[in-house]
Structure formats: structure tokens, C-alpha cells
Short mmCIF file of C-alpha atoms in Angstrom, two decimals:
data_model
loop_
_atom_site.label_atom_id
_atom_site.label_comp_id
_atom_site.label_asym_id
_atom_site.label_seq_id
_atom_site.Cartn_x
_atom_site.Cartn_y
_atom_site.Cartn_z
CA UNK A 266 -60.42 -13.41 -13.66
CA UNK A 267 -59.77 -11.52 -16.71
CA UNK A 268 -57.26 -8.55 -16.29
CA UNK A 269 -56.86 -5.97 -19.00
CA UNK A 270 -53.82 -3.70 -19.34
CA UNK A 271 -55.09 -0.52 -20.91
CA UNK A 272 -53.56 2.05 -23.27
CA UNK A 273 -52.79 5.37 -21.72
CA UNK A 274 -55.09 8.03 -23.37
CA UNK A 275 -54.36 11.19 -21.44
CA UNK A 276 -52.36 14.03 -23.14
CA UNK A 277 -49.45 14.58 -23.07
CA UNK A 278 -48.85 10.88 -23.73
CA UNK A 279 -47.50 8.84 -20.97
CA UNK A 280 -45.23 6.03 -21.93
CA UNK A 281 -45.46 4.01 -18.61
CA UNK A 282 -47.61 1.08 -17.88
CA UNK A 283 -48.19 -0.78 -14.61
CA UNK A 284 -46.77 -4.17 -15.87
CA UNK A 285 -43.77 -5.01 -18.15
CA UNK A 286 -43.91 -8.16 -20.16
CA UNK A 287 -41.61 -9.82 -17.79
CA UNK A 288 -43.59 -8.83 -14.81
CA UNK A 289 -46.70 -9.98 -16.41
CA UNK A 290 -45.14 -13.52 -16.78
CA UNK A 291 -44.42 -13.31 -13.18
CA UNK A 292 -48.06 -12.82 -12.49
CA UNK A 293 -48.91 -15.96 -14.69
CA UNK A 294 -46.28 -17.93 -13.01
CA UNK A 295 -47.70 -17.11 -9.63
CA UNK A 296 -51.38 -17.15 -10.57
CA UNK A 297 -51.92 -19.36 -13.66
CA UNK A 298 -55.56 -19.12 -13.32
CA UNK A 299 -55.20 -15.44 -14.26
CA UNK A 300 -56.28 -14.37 -17.79
CA UNK A 301 -54.32 -11.18 -18.97
CA UNK A 302 -54.99 -9.25 -22.20
CA UNK A 303 -53.04 -6.20 -23.42
CA UNK A 304 -54.79 -3.43 -25.20
CA UNK A 305 -52.64 -2.22 -28.20
CA UNK A 306 -50.67 1.05 -27.63
CA UNK A 307 -48.41 2.96 -30.03
CA UNK A 308 -46.85 4.95 -27.05
CA UNK A 309 -45.94 2.56 -24.40
CA UNK A 310 -42.47 1.99 -23.52
CA UNK A 311 -42.87 -1.64 -24.20
CA UNK A 312 -43.88 -2.33 -27.78
CA UNK A 313 -46.99 -4.61 -28.39
CA UNK A 314 -44.57 -7.16 -29.91
CA UNK A 315 -42.69 -7.60 -26.56
CA UNK A 316 -46.04 -8.68 -24.97
CA UNK A 317 -46.91 -10.96 -27.93
CA UNK A 318 -43.46 -12.58 -27.75
CA UNK A 319 -44.00 -12.98 -23.87
CA UNK A 320 -47.03 -14.87 -24.69
CA UNK A 321 -49.70 -12.51 -24.13
CA UNK A 322 -52.85 -11.57 -26.44
CA UNK A 323 -52.65 -8.00 -27.61
CA UNK A 324 -55.89 -6.72 -28.61
CA UNK A 325 -57.93 -3.45 -29.51
CA UNK A 326 -60.72 -4.51 -27.35
CA UNK A 327 -60.58 -5.24 -23.77
CA UNK A 328 -64.10 -4.78 -23.04
CA UNK A 329 -64.56 -8.54 -22.08
CA UNK A 330 -61.97 -8.11 -19.14
CA UNK A 331 -63.16 -7.84 -15.54
CA UNK A 332 -60.34 -5.80 -14.19
CA UNK A 333 -58.87 -2.82 -16.17
CA UNK A 334 -55.39 -1.72 -14.95
CA UNK A 335 -53.70 1.79 -16.23
CA UNK A 336 -51.53 4.53 -15.01
CA UNK A 337 -52.94 7.84 -15.63
CA UNK A 338 -56.74 9.06 -15.50
CA UNK A 339 -58.82 7.39 -18.18
CA UNK A 340 -60.87 9.93 -20.33
CA UNK A 341 -64.55 9.82 -19.39
CA UNK A 342 -65.57 8.70 -23.13
CA UNK A 343 -63.27 5.72 -22.79
CA UNK A 344 -64.59 4.36 -19.60
CA UNK A 345 -66.42 0.97 -20.00
CA UNK A 346 -69.36 0.68 -17.51
CA UNK A 347 -69.75 -2.10 -14.85
CA UNK A 348 -65.81 -2.81 -14.81
CA UNK A 349 -63.09 -2.58 -11.93
CA UNK A 350 -60.50 0.03 -12.64
CA UNK A 351 -56.98 0.80 -11.30
CA UNK A 352 -55.58 4.06 -12.05
CA UNK A 353 -54.44 7.44 -10.63
CA UNK A 354 -57.65 9.22 -10.64
CA UNK A 355 -56.32 12.53 -8.81
CA UNK A 356 -59.96 12.81 -7.18
CA UNK A 357 -59.00 12.07 -3.52
CA UNK A 358 -57.97 15.60 -2.90
CA UNK A 359 -61.13 17.00 -4.60
CA UNK A 360 -59.14 18.12 -7.72
CA UNK A 361 -61.59 20.40 -9.61
CA UNK A 362 -60.36 19.31 -12.88
CA UNK A 363 -61.44 15.65 -12.42
CA UNK A 364 -64.87 16.07 -10.73
CA UNK A 365 -66.56 15.07 -13.95
CA UNK A 366 -64.34 11.88 -14.17
CA UNK A 367 -65.55 10.78 -10.57
CA UNK A 368 -69.11 11.61 -11.43
CA UNK A 369 -68.97 9.56 -14.63
CA UNK A 370 -67.38 6.56 -12.65
CA UNK A 371 -70.35 6.80 -10.29
CA UNK A 372 -72.76 6.88 -13.16
CA UNK A 373 -71.07 4.13 -15.01
CA UNK A 374 -71.37 1.92 -12.04
CA UNK A 375 -67.48 1.49 -12.09
CA UNK A 376 -65.53 0.23 -9.00
CA UNK A 377 -62.53 2.47 -8.73
CA UNK A 378 -59.46 1.51 -7.07
CA UNK A 379 -56.90 4.31 -6.86
CA UNK A 380 -53.11 3.54 -6.84
CA UNK A 381 -52.77 6.22 -4.33
CA UNK A 382 -55.42 4.61 -1.91
CA UNK A 383 -53.64 1.22 -1.95
CA UNK A 384 -52.30 1.25 1.71
CA UNK A 385 -51.73 -1.15 4.37
CA UNK A 386 -53.57 -1.21 7.81
CA UNK A 387 -51.44 1.51 9.03
CA UNK A 388 -52.50 3.67 5.99
CA UNK A 389 -48.77 3.63 4.73
CA UNK A 390 -48.87 3.46 0.80
CA UNK A 391 -47.87 -0.04 -0.77
CA UNK A 392 -47.24 1.14 -4.43
CA UNK A 393 -46.36 4.11 -6.54
CA UNK A 394 -43.82 5.81 -8.61
CA UNK A 395 -42.53 8.00 -5.89
CA UNK A 396 -38.89 6.53 -5.74
CA UNK A 397 -38.44 7.22 -9.49
CA UNK A 398 -39.74 10.84 -8.95
CA UNK A 399 -36.89 11.15 -6.38
CA UNK A 400 -34.31 9.70 -8.65
CA UNK A 401 -35.20 12.09 -11.53
CA UNK A 402 -35.87 14.96 -9.24
CA UNK A 403 -32.23 14.61 -7.74
CA UNK A 404 -30.76 14.31 -11.17
CA UNK A 405 -32.75 17.46 -12.34
CA UNK A 406 -31.62 19.49 -9.33
CA UNK A 407 -27.93 19.14 -10.27
CA UNK A 408 -28.86 19.77 -13.80
CA UNK A 409 -30.34 22.97 -12.82
CA UNK A 410 -27.47 23.74 -10.70
CA UNK A 411 -24.92 23.17 -13.68
CA UNK A 412 -27.02 25.29 -16.10
CA UNK A 413 -27.47 28.07 -13.70
CA UNK A 414 -23.71 28.58 -12.92
CA UNK A 415 -22.42 27.13 -16.33
CA UNK A 416 -20.33 24.62 -14.62
CA UNK A 417 -21.56 21.52 -16.51
CA UNK A 418 -24.10 20.32 -18.96
CA UNK A 419 -26.43 17.28 -18.07
CA UNK A 420 -28.55 15.94 -20.83
CA UNK A 421 -32.46 15.54 -20.06
CA UNK A 422 -33.15 12.40 -18.02
CA UNK A 423 -35.70 11.50 -20.77
CA UNK A 424 -32.78 11.06 -23.49
CA UNK A 425 -31.02 8.60 -21.15
CA UNK A 426 -32.01 4.70 -21.12
CA UNK A 427 -32.47 4.43 -17.34
CA UNK A 428 -31.31 4.93 -13.83
CA UNK A 429 -27.86 3.52 -14.33
CA UNK A 430 -27.17 6.15 -17.04
CA UNK A 431 -28.21 9.04 -14.99
CA UNK A 432 -25.88 7.96 -12.26
CA UNK A 433 -23.02 7.39 -14.84
CA UNK A 434 -23.53 10.84 -16.15
CA UNK A 435 -23.63 12.45 -12.60
CA UNK A 436 -20.51 10.66 -11.63
CA UNK A 437 -18.69 12.67 -14.49
CA UNK A 438 -19.33 15.98 -13.18
CA UNK A 439 -17.36 18.14 -10.54
CA UNK A 440 -19.11 19.86 -7.94
CA UNK A 441 -17.94 22.42 -5.70
CA UNK A 442 -18.08 21.93 -1.76
CA UNK A 443 -21.74 22.69 -1.74
CA UNK A 444 -24.31 21.83 0.75
CA UNK A 445 -27.70 20.09 -0.21
CA UNK A 446 -30.64 19.77 2.12
CA UNK A 447 -33.10 16.88 1.50
CA UNK A 448 -36.54 16.59 3.08
CA UNK A 449 -38.52 13.45 3.40
CA UNK A 450 -37.77 9.84 4.33
CA UNK A 451 -40.43 8.15 2.29
CA UNK A 452 -40.14 6.75 -1.39
CA UNK A 453 -39.51 10.22 -3.00
CA UNK A 454 -36.99 11.30 -0.47
CA UNK A 455 -35.20 8.05 -0.40
CA UNK A 456 -35.12 7.69 -4.18
CA UNK A 457 -33.38 11.24 -4.17
CA UNK A 458 -30.97 9.98 -1.52
CA UNK A 459 -30.11 7.07 -3.59
CA UNK A 460 -28.81 9.29 -6.22
CA UNK A 461 -26.85 11.31 -3.82
CA UNK A 462 -25.26 8.17 -2.42
CA UNK A 463 -24.55 6.74 -5.70
CA UNK A 464 -22.80 9.99 -6.38
CA UNK A 465 -20.70 9.28 -3.25
CA UNK A 466 -21.70 12.54 -1.84
CA UNK A 467 -20.99 12.61 1.77
CA UNK A 468 -24.07 12.37 4.02
CA UNK A 469 -23.84 14.46 7.31
CA UNK A 470 -25.81 14.82 10.54
CA UNK A 471 -28.36 17.74 10.98
CA UNK A 472 -26.21 19.39 13.46
CA UNK A 473 -22.90 19.10 11.45
CA UNK A 474 -24.69 20.20 8.26
CA UNK A 475 -25.83 23.52 10.27
CA UNK A 476 -22.67 24.06 12.07
CA UNK A 477 -19.54 22.86 10.05
CA UNK A 478 -17.95 23.75 6.85
CA UNK A 479 -16.71 21.20 4.34
CA UNK A 480 -14.28 21.05 1.51
CA UNK A 481 -16.63 18.66 -0.36
CA UNK A 482 -20.14 18.29 -1.38
CA UNK A 483 -22.37 17.06 1.50
CA UNK A 484 -26.02 16.54 2.28
CA UNK A 485 -28.47 16.11 5.08
CA UNK A 486 -31.62 14.29 4.90
CA UNK A 487 -34.19 15.80 7.20
CA UNK A 488 -37.41 14.99 8.69
CA UNK A 489 -40.42 16.99 9.93
CA UNK A 490 -39.14 17.74 13.44
CA UNK A 491 -35.87 19.02 11.97
CA UNK A 492 -37.66 21.69 10.13
CA UNK A 493 -40.73 22.20 12.21
CA UNK A 494 -41.05 23.39 15.83
CA UNK A 495 -43.98 24.04 18.29
CA UNK A 496 -45.08 27.37 18.69
CA UNK A 497 -44.76 27.02 22.55
CA UNK A 498 -41.23 25.61 22.34
CA UNK A 499 -42.46 22.47 24.13
CA UNK A 500 -40.75 19.08 23.35
CA UNK A 501 -42.64 17.19 20.53
CA UNK A 502 -42.69 14.12 18.51
CA UNK A 503 -43.83 12.85 15.15
CA UNK A 504 -47.23 11.78 16.43
CA UNK A 505 -48.02 15.19 18.08
CA UNK A 506 -46.76 17.00 14.75
CA UNK A 507 -49.28 14.90 12.66
CA UNK A 508 -52.05 15.36 15.09
CA UNK A 509 -51.63 18.90 15.72
CA UNK A 510 -49.98 20.67 13.00
CA UNK A 511 -51.60 24.02 13.59
CA UNK A 512 -49.41 24.10 16.70
CA UNK A 513 -46.06 24.20 14.70
CA UNK A 514 -44.32 26.72 12.56
CA UNK A 515 -41.57 26.29 10.22
CA UNK A 516 -37.90 26.12 11.55
CA UNK A 517 -36.53 25.63 7.99
CA UNK A 518 -34.73 28.95 7.99
CA UNK A 519 -31.59 27.80 9.69
CA UNK A 520 -31.15 25.52 6.73
CA UNK A 521 -31.80 28.27 4.16
CA UNK A 522 -28.70 30.17 5.82
CA UNK A 523 -26.30 27.29 4.91
CA UNK A 524 -27.85 25.07 1.97
CA UNK A 525 -27.03 25.70 -1.59
CA UNK A 526 -29.52 23.26 -3.16
CA UNK A 527 -32.80 22.19 -1.61
CA UNK A 528 -34.53 19.10 -2.68
CA UNK A 529 -38.00 18.57 -1.73
CA UNK A 530 -39.00 14.90 -1.16
CA UNK A 531 -41.54 15.22 1.70
CA UNK A 532 -45.18 14.55 2.03
CA UNK A 533 -47.05 17.70 2.84
CA UNK A 534 -50.25 17.09 4.87
CA UNK A 535 -53.31 19.51 5.04
CA UNK A 536 -52.93 21.95 7.87
CA UNK A 537 -49.24 21.64 8.23
CA UNK A 538 -47.26 25.01 8.30
CA UNK A 539 -45.67 26.34 5.09
CA UNK A 540 -41.82 24.98 4.69
CA UNK A 541 -40.02 27.67 2.94
CA UNK A 542 -41.44 31.15 2.89
CA UNK A 543 -41.00 33.91 0.56
CA UNK A 544 -39.50 35.81 3.47
CA UNK A 545 -37.03 33.20 4.07
CA UNK A 546 -35.98 33.35 0.39
CA UNK A 547 -35.77 37.17 0.18
CA UNK A 548 -33.60 37.20 3.41
CA UNK A 549 -30.16 38.61 3.10
CA UNK A 550 -28.94 35.53 4.78
CA UNK A 551 -30.64 33.06 2.17
CA UNK A 552 -27.95 30.79 0.41
CA UNK A 553 -30.43 28.52 -1.53
CA UNK A 554 -29.74 28.66 -5.33
CA UNK A 555 -31.67 25.98 -6.49
CA UNK A 556 -35.06 24.27 -5.46
CA UNK A 557 -35.79 21.20 -6.79
CA UNK A 558 -39.33 20.75 -5.61
CA UNK A 559 -39.96 16.96 -6.21
CA UNK A 560 -43.00 16.91 -4.36
CA UNK A 561 -44.56 20.05 -6.45
CA UNK A 562 -47.34 21.16 -4.43
CA UNK A 563 -48.22 24.45 -6.41
CA UNK A 564 -49.17 27.25 -4.12
CA UNK A 565 -48.26 25.09 -1.13
CA UNK A 566 -45.32 24.78 1.35
CA UNK A 567 -42.54 26.00 -0.94
CA UNK A 568 -43.10 29.67 -2.05
CA UNK A 569 -41.04 29.38 -5.02
CA UNK A 570 -43.37 26.75 -6.57
CA UNK A 571 -45.42 29.27 -8.66
CA UNK A 572 -46.55 26.66 -11.08
CA UNK A 573 -45.68 22.96 -12.35
CA UNK A 574 -42.89 22.92 -14.94
CA UNK A 575 -42.52 20.51 -17.71
CA UNK A 576 -40.39 17.70 -18.94
CA UNK A 577 -39.68 19.96 -22.00
CA UNK A 578 -38.91 22.96 -19.89
CA UNK A 579 -38.20 21.95 -16.42
CA UNK A 580 -36.53 25.18 -14.83
CA UNK A 581 -37.63 28.65 -14.31
CA UNK A 582 -36.22 31.51 -12.21
CA UNK A 583 -38.04 32.83 -9.04
CA UNK A 584 -37.39 36.45 -7.96
CA UNK A 585 -38.11 36.65 -4.17
CA UNK A 586 -38.16 40.32 -3.99
CA UNK A 587 -41.07 40.42 -6.20
CA UNK A 588 -42.50 36.81 -5.68
CA UNK A 589 -42.77 36.22 -9.54
CA UNK A 590 -41.28 34.07 -12.27
CA UNK A 591 -38.31 35.61 -14.22
CA UNK A 592 -35.58 34.18 -16.38
CA UNK A 593 -33.42 31.53 -14.52
CA UNK A 594 -30.30 33.44 -15.56
CA UNK A 595 -31.55 36.67 -13.77
CA UNK A 596 -28.87 37.46 -11.53
CA UNK A 597 -31.01 37.50 -8.32
CA UNK A 598 -33.06 34.51 -9.52
CA UNK A 599 -33.43 31.15 -7.64
CA UNK A 600 -33.65 28.31 -9.97
CA UNK A 601 -36.79 26.21 -9.53
CA UNK A 602 -37.47 22.62 -10.77
CA UNK A 603 -40.98 21.55 -10.26
CA UNK A 604 -41.89 19.03 -12.95
CA UNK A 605 -45.00 17.10 -11.57
CA UNK A 606 -44.62 14.05 -13.70
CA UNK A 607 -40.99 13.12 -13.01
CA UNK A 608 -41.35 9.30 -13.46
CA UNK A 609 -42.45 9.71 -17.14
CA UNK A 610 -38.79 10.64 -17.75
CA UNK A 611 -37.85 7.00 -16.82
CA UNK A 612 -40.61 5.20 -18.12
CA UNK A 613 -39.04 1.75 -18.40
CA UNK A 614 -37.54 1.68 -14.89
CA UNK A 615 -40.50 3.21 -13.46
CA UNK A 616 -42.77 0.55 -15.00
CA UNK A 617 -40.70 -2.18 -14.11
CA UNK A 618 -40.55 -1.16 -10.47
CA UNK A 619 -44.17 -0.40 -10.23
CA UNK A 620 -45.27 -3.74 -11.63
CA UNK A 621 -43.18 -5.53 -8.91
CA UNK A 622 -44.80 -3.91 -6.18
CA UNK A 623 -48.35 -4.21 -7.71
CA UNK A 624 -47.78 -8.05 -8.02
CA UNK A 625 -46.68 -8.37 -4.66
CA UNK A 626 -49.42 -6.37 -2.87
CA UNK A 627 -52.40 -6.18 -5.10
CA UNK A 628 -52.78 -9.28 -7.45
CA UNK A 629 -52.80 -11.95 -4.57
CA UNK A 630 -55.73 -10.18 -2.92
CA UNK A 631 -57.95 -11.14 -5.94
CA UNK A 632 -57.10 -14.83 -5.10
CA UNK A 633 -56.82 -14.87 -1.21
CA UNK A 634 -60.12 -13.48 -0.43
CA UNK A 635 -58.62 -9.84 0.15
CA UNK A 636 -57.40 -11.33 3.63
CA UNK A 637 -55.38 -8.19 4.39
CA UNK A 638 -58.16 -5.62 3.39
CA UNK A 639 -56.07 -4.07 0.66
CA UNK A 640 -58.86 -3.94 -1.94
CA UNK A 641 -61.37 -2.93 0.59
CA UNK A 642 -59.36 -0.08 1.83
CA UNK A 643 -58.47 1.12 -1.90
CA UNK A 644 -62.02 0.90 -3.26
CA UNK A 645 -63.50 4.37 -3.74
CA UNK A 646 -66.63 3.55 -5.49
CA UNK A 647 -68.95 0.51 -5.60
CA UNK A 648 -72.57 -0.11 -6.78
CA UNK A 649 -72.68 3.56 -8.16
CA UNK A 650 -72.04 5.02 -4.76
CA UNK A 651 -69.08 6.15 -2.82
CA UNK A 652 -67.55 3.74 -0.33
CA UNK A 653 -67.86 4.76 3.49
CA UNK A 654 -64.07 5.56 3.56
CA UNK A 655 -64.47 7.97 0.80
CA UNK A 656 -67.75 9.39 1.66
CA UNK A 657 -66.23 12.80 2.11
CA UNK A 658 -66.05 13.30 -1.45
CA UNK A 659 -69.99 13.19 -1.98
CA UNK A 660 -70.43 16.78 -2.25
CA UNK A 661 -67.46 17.04 -4.80
CA UNK A 662 -69.06 14.25 -6.83
CA UNK A 663 -72.00 16.02 -6.86
CA UNK A 664 -70.45 19.09 -8.23
CA UNK A 665 -71.11 21.29 -5.13
#
């Protein structure tokens, strides 16, 4: 089996890669029969020489490889027919901007494996950059707070060498006794919590967060049943919520009345109720001053996420009374951070972490007959058609 690590061609450039040189060496150590080639790249966080020094062939042509592995979408004109591809295709939610990409993949008889669709038998994602989105998103949330109230100035995460440098900078700042509410217990939410814990911010229970005052910064990490309630008032559990989201409404307003910063690290499923509404933000009881929407669902569950912001300009102001964007220093503005490619700010750390999980969960499937069904579940296309698992994309693929 010949594996090719492809150059990232999407604009703006993405410096991440699925495998660092060291992790590729681990692949060869565990699977010496694997043949690995690296496509030359002038933007990758690890330069070509680091792969050459690690013993790998760097080339301008990977068309002889069987499996091609990248991070972002491959431009249609760069797709090589009759190959297996791994990358984030951003097609499984029928994203309009990538309909032509999926059509081209089918027409070119490509087997597509999306990183998002690599899941276990319980449909839990096995790999991703979520942890690093949470880490950078939390950092940016504090950066926004410091900028808004002119308390401190943190440099952009992209100018620092990695996670440890972010933490070192955060430990230098002095925070007032604010309250931070964090949604989500997955990779994103736990990545953000990792930063809060590293800053030694006290974690408190939901009840104490809502009812007690503190003379130091505190945070609460809450789950779906903490901020959603059944419309009929009946007792609920997570299973019921995920199966019947239409029977629920947001109970997040009780957090808006006590929290200063909201860090959104939740997964938002189709049909679930809005979490943070315009009415909540416009209420005279609202205390939230910064919304760090790490999940970044535009026009989704958080009313203030009017658009995705950028690494170059990560913050904008949201005026609840008019539901519009304003300068972040407007006296009535809530600061919003909604960068949708946060892991790009830590390309080295994110790449190293991603490669570890890819080696653990994906590479073995090529050599053990896919005994755990990882490849079978992840495969979106085969033989010029959608697989049964993804047949719901047929009309989308046909441009209808």
C-alpha cells in the first residue's frame, strides 16, 4: 500500500498536515510494509527537509500512490481519478459551496473518506482537531475580554509557538472575579477546559455557579440538560433529548444573568432548540460581555454569531437591540469571537495530535481487514456512487 501526504491547496493557505515527520516514522515502525511519499509543500508547518531527514521521499508527483491524505478540501482540478482520498470534504451537511466537489469525486471514481465520518461503532468521532479548536478558542475568548475592557493585551495565538506558550501568556494576566460558562464535554469543550484548568481558574458546580458570588474567577462546564428543558416540564435524560429535540426549549437564560464570558464548545444537532437567543442577549438582565463561539455555527443556535470571523480579525461587536454587527468598542456591544478555523493558529501542535489519532484509529484498518469497520463506516463514495450510509446526499450530489 502506497500512502501519499498531499500538499494543501485551499486558499487561504492551511499549514497543518495529517502526519508530522516523527509520526510518519511511527507509522513505518508499526507497519514497515507501508510505502509513504510526501508531496512537496512550501506552506506546511514542517518543511520538506524535515521529512527528507526523517527518511521519506519528498516528490512533486504522488499520482502513483493508492491512498492520498490531506486536511482541507482538494480543489476539483487537483483530484486524481481512481484514488482513495482522506480529507475534510465539508459535504456531509450538503454544504452548497462543495456540491461540485462531491460531484467531481463521483465522476472521477474516487473513494472518499471524510475525517468527520471516521467514527466508532457508537458513531463517536475518533479523530479531529477539536481539542485544538477548544484550546485556541478559549485563549481568544480571554484575548477578546482583555481588549474590550483594556485590561491586558494578549498576542495572537498564531504568533506563538504552541499550546504551552499560550498557557504561559495567560498565566501572566490578572482577571477580575468573572464567571465563565462553557458548553460541551467533547473534544472542543474539553480543549477549552484544558486551558481554564491550566490557568488555575476554579471549576464550580452548575448550582453554585448560578447562585453564589466569588472573589476570584470561576467557570462551570455544562451539558445539554443544564441549558435545555422539556416543554412539558417532565424529567428528561440525554437519550430523550437527542431523540426528541423538538420537545425542548433553551434554559440558557439563567446563565446569561450571571456569566461574563460564554465559551461555546458544544455540538449542535439538527432540530435542537436555539441556545442563546437575541431576546436573551437584549434583556436588561443579561451580563454576558464576550461570546467565544468556538463551534461557530453561523445563523445557528447562538444569535450573536452573525458570521465567521478570521484569524487576522477575530473579533467583532454585536448590538443585541438591533441584531447587527458594530464596532467591538461600542458601549452596548457584546464582543464575538467566531473564527471557524481555530486549529490553524496552532499548526504544529494540531498536526502532531491529529497524526497520533490517525495512526491509532485509521492506519491499522488497512492491514487488519478493517476488522472494526472504521473504513467501511467512513467511506462516502465508491465505484462512482454514494455508499448506502451516505445515500441521503444523492439529490445534493446531483445538484438538485
